[in-house]
XYZ file of C-alpha atoms in Angstrom:
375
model
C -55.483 165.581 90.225
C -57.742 162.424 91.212
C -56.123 160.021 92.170
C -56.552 156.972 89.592
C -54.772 154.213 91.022
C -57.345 153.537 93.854
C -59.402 152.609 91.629
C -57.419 151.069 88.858
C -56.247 147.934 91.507
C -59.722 146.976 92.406
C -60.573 146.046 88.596
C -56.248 144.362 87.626
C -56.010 140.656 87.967
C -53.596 140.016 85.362
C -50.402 138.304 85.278
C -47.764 140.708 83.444
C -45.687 137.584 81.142
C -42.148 138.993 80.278
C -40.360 141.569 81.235
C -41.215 145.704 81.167
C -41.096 147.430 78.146
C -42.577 150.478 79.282
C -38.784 151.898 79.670
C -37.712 153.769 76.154
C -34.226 153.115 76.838
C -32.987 149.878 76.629
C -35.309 146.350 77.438
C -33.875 143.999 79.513
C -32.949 141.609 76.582
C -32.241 144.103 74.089
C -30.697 143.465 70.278
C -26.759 145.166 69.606
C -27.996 148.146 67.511
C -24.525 148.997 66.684
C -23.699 149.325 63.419
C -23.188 145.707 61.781
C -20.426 144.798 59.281
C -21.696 144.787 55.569
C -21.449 140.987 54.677
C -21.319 139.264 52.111
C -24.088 137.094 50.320
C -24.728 134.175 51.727
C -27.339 131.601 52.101
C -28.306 132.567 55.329
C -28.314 136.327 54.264
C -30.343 135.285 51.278
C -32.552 133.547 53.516
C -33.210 136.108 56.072
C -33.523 138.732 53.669
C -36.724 136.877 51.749
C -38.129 136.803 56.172
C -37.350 140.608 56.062
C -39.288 141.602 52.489
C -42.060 139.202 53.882
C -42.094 141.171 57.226
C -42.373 144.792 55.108
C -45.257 143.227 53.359
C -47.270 142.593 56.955
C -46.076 146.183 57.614
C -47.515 147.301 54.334
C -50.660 145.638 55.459
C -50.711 146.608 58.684
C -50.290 150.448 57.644
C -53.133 150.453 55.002
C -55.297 148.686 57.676
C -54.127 151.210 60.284
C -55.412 154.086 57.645
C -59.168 152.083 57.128
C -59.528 152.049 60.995
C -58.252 156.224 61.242
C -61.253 157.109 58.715
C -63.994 154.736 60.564
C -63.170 156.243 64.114
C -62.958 159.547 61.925
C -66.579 159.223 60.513
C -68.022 158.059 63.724
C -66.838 161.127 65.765
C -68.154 163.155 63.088
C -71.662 161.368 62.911
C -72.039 159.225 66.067
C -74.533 156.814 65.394
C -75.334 152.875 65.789
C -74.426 152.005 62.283
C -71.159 154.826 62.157
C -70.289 152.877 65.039
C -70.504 149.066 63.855
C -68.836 150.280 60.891
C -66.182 151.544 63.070
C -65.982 148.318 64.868
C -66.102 146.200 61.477
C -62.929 147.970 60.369
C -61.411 147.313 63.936
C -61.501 143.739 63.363
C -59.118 143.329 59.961
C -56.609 145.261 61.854
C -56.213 142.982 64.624
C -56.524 140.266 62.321
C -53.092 141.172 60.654
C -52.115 142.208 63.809
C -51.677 138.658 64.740
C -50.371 137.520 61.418
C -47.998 140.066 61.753
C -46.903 139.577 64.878
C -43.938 136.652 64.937
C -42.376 138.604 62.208
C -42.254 142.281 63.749
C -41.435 141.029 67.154
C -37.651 141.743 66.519
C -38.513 145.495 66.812
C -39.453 144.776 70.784
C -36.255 143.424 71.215
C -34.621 146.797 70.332
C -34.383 149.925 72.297
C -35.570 152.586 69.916
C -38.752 149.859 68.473
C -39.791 148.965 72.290
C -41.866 151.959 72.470
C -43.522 151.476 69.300
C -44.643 147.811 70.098
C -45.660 148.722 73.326
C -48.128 151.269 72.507
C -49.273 149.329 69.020
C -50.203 146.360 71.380
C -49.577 146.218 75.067
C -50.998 143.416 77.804
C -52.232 142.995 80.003
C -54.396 146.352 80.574
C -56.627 147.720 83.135
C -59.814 149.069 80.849
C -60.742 151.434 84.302
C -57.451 153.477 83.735
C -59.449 154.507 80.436
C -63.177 154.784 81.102
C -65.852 153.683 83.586
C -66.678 150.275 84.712
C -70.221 149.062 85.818
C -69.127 149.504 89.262
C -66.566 152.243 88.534
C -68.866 154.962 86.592
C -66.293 157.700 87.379
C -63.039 156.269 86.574
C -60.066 156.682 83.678
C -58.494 159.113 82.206
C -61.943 160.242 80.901
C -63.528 161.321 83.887
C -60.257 162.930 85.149
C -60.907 166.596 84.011
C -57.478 167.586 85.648
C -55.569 165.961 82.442
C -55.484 167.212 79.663
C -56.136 164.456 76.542
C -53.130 165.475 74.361
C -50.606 163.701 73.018
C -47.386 165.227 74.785
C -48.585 163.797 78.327
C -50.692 160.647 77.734
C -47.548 159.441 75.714
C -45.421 160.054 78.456
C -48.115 158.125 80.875
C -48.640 155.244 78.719
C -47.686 152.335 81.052
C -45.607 154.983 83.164
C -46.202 153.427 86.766
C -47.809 150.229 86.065
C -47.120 148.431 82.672
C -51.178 147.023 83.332
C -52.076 151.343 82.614
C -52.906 151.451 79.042
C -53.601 154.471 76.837
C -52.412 153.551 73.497
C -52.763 150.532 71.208
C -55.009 148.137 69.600
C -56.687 146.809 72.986
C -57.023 150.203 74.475
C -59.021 151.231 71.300
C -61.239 148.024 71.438
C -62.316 148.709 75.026
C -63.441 152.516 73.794
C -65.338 150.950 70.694
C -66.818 147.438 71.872
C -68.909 148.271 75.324
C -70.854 145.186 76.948
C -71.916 147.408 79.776
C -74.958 149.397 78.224
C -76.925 149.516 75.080
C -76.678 152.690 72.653
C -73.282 153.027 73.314
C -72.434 155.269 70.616
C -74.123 157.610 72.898
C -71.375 157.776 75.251
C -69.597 159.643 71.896
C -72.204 161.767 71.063
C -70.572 165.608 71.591
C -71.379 167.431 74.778
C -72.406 171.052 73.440
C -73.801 172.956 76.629
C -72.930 173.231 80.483
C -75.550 172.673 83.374
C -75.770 174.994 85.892
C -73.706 173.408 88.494
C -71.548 173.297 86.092
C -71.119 176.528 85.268
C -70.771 177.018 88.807
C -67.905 174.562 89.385
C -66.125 176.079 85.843
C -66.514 173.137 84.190
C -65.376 173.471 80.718
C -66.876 171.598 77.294
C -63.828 169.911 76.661
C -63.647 168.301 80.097
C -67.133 166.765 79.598
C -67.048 163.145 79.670
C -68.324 162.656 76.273
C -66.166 165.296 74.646
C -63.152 163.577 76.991
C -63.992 159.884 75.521
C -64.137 161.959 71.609
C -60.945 163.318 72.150
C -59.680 160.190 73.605
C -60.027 157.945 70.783
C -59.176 160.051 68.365
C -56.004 160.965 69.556
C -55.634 157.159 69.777
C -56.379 156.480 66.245
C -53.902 159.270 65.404
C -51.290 157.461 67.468
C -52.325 154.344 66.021
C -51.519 155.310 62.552
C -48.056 157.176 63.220
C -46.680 154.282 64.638
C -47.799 152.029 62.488
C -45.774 154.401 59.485
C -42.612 154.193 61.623
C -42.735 150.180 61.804
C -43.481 149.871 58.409
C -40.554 152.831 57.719
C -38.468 150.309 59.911
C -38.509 147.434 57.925
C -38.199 148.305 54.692
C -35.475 147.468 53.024
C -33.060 150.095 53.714
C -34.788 150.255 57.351
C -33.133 149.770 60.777
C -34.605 146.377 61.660
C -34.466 144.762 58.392
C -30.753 145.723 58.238
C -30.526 144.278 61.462
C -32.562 141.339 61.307
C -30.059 140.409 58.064
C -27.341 140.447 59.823
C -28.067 138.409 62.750
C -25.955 135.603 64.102
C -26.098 133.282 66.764
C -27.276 134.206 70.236
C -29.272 137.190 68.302
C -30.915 135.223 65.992
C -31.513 132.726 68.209
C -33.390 135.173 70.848
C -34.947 136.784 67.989
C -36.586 133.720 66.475
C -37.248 131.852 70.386
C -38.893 135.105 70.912
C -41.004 135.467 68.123
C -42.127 131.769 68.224
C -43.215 132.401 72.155
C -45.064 135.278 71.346
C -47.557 134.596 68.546
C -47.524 130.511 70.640
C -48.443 132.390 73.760
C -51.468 134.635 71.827
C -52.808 130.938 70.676
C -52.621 129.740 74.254
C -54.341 132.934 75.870
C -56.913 132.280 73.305
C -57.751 128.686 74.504
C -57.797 129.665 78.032
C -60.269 132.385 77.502
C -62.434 129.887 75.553
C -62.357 127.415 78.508
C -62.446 130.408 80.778
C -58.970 129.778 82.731
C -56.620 132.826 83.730
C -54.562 134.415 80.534
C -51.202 134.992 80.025
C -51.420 138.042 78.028
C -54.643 139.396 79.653
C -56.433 140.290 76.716
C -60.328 141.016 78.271
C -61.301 140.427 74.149
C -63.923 143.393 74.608
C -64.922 142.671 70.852
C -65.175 138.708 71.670
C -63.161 137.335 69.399
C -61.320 134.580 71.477
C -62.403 131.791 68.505
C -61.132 134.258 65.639
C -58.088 135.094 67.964
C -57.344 131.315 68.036
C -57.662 130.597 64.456
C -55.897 133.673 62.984
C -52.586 132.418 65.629
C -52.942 129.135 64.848
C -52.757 130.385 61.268
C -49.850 133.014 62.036
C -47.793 130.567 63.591
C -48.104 127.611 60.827
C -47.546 130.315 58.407
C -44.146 131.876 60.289
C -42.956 128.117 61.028
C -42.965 127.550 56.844
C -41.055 131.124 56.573
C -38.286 129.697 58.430
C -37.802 126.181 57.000
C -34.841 127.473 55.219
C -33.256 128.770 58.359
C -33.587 125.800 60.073
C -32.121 123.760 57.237
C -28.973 125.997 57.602
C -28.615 125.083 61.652
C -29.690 121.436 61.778
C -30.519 120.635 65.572
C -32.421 117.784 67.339
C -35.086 120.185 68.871
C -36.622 120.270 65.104
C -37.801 116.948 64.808
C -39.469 117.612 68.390
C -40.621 121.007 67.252
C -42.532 119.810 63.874
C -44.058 116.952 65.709
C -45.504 118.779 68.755
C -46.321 121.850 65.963
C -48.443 119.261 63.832
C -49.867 117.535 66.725
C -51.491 121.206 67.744
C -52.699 122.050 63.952
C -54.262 118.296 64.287
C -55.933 119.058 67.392
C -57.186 122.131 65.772
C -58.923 120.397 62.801
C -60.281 118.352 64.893
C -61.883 121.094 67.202
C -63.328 122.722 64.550
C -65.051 119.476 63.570
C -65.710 118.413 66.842
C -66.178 122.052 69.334
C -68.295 120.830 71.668
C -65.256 118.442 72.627
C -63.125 120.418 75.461
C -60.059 117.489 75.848
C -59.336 118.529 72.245
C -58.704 122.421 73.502
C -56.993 121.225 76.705
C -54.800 118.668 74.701
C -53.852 121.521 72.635
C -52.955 124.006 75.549
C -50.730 121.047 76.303
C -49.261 121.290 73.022
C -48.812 125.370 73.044
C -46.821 124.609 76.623
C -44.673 122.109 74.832
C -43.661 124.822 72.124
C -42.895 127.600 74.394
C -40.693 125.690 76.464
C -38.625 123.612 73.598
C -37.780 127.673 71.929
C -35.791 127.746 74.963
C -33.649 125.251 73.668
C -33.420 125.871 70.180
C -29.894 127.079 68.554
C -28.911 128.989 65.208
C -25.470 128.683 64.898
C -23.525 127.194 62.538
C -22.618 123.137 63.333
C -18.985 123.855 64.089
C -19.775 126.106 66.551
């Protein structure tokens, strides 16, 4: 088998934020999954049941999105062409749009052993795009040019992040780098199907299937497939008799508190990445935003995070703590600087002021509490 990760290290320069959740057993700061006590109602179970019918509706979304995106890659393969592809591409973007909206809210399911998996193949960062496909400088690199394995679901699953969280196979960025190419024009081309052998081909036994084109087909289909099944399985999570919204009801204290500091870091760290791609700094999540999208990426968070804060007034009412006053101000004081960028983009102290402001969040969710005053 060649051997990939020669080749893979030149093109990684990412940071990994976090800890691994490449491991299907059991993260390093995991949720109790043990069976929870049926309680009683309760404000706060009132309250985090109305998070948890919210968080099946972004599932809901999420799913029927997932399905749009299955039949555009679908049609493509079957008629690779310049406009099968943009429409392909065009039905990438809504995804990743809820994606992001999504994202505070389905973050609990990373935090549990059996939902790691799924999160980590629906979105995982950073990536190396050359463990996929060819770079400019790279033409031969990736799983696609590696005739030795197979493109099938049983193994690629299995290698998914196996020995480097940074090797990608699965997930929304994985399938962005396949459609959106800035290396060469006609790149629909690269998916057009490989129907006949050359004669040194033949020679070497070269199969169809191991052609590169047929290789990168077979590649994002089986992605798209992936794609979709886990999608079903989040959205089969959190409905209402599902695992995580049962769990997510009946959290209390240090797990609600993780659940929530994580959520808020996540979707606040997605709006930072974004502003340090647009003035061109190193990322914390390593997105490479193949489809370019750092200014929609920034506005859709911004929006996902204003829009989870408002979810969880009522939780907050039920643990008063000091952090909240801090919170709400430095949380307006970014959605200010915002407005104002959009009025004003040609002014970069607005985006570094609001970095500053993303920096402030992450690190007062440390200190934030959810348990009852007596406590």
């Amino acid at each position: 088998m060649r051997t990939l990760l020669l080749l893979f290290a030149l093109v990684s320069g990412s940071v990994l934020i976090g800890c691994s959740d490449s491991t299907p057993t059991q993260p390093t700061e995991a949720v109790s999954e043990a069976p929870e006590e049926k309680q009683e109602s309760s404000p706060q179970l009132t309250t985090l049941n109305t998070v948890t019918e919210h968080t099946f509706r972004q599932t809901t979304e999420l799913l029927h999105l997932g399905h749009q995106l299955h039949i555009a890659v679908t049609h493509f393969l079957d008629t690779p062409t310049e406009t099968t592809l943009q429409q392909a591409q065009q039905a990438y973007l809504p995804i990743l749009k809820q994606w992001v909206a999504a994202m505070p809210y389905v973050h609990m399911t990373a935090l549990t052993s059996s939902g790691a998996p799924i999160i980590n193949r629906l979105e995982k960062l950073p990536m190396l795009p050359g463990y996929l496909d060819q770079l400019p400088d790279y033409p031969f690199s990736g799983l696609v040019h590696d005739i030795m394995l197979p493109i099938q679901a049983n193994n690629l699953t299995l290698l998914h992040t196996l020995d480097q969280d940074e090797q990608v196979i699965f997930g929304l960025s994985a399938i962005e780098f396949l459609l959106f190419d800035h290396y060469q024009a006609d790149h629909f081309k690269k998916f057009v199907p490989m129907t006949s052998l050359s004669a040194e081909e033949q020679k070497e036994n070269i199969k169809l299937e191991q052609l590169p084109n047929n290789r990168r087909r077979a590649l994002l289909l089986l992605q798209a497939n992936v794609l979709v099944e886990d999608l079903s399985n989040l959205h089969k999570r959190w409905r209402p008799t599902g695992d995580d919204a049962q769990r997510f009801s009946a959290l209390t204290d240090k797990n609600l508190k993780l659940t929530l500091t994580k959520s808020y870091q996540r979707i606040t760290e997605l709006v930072l990445d974004a502003l340090n791609s647009i003035q061109e700094k190193p990322l914390m999540l390593g997105r490479a935003h193949f489809a370019r999208e750092e200014r929609m990426l920034l506005s859709e968070g911004i929006t996902s995070l204003e829009s989870f804060h408002k979810a969880l007034r009522p939780i907050w009412e039920l643990y008063p703590q000091s952090e909240k006053t801090e919170f709400d101000g430095v949380l307006d004081s970014l959605l200010e600087l915002y407005a104002q960028y959009q009025q004003d983009p040609s002014n970069s102290l607005l985006l570094e002021l609001a970095s500053n402001r993303c920096n402030q969040l992450i690190e007062i969710a440390d200190d934030l509490t959810f348990s009852p005053p007596d406590n």
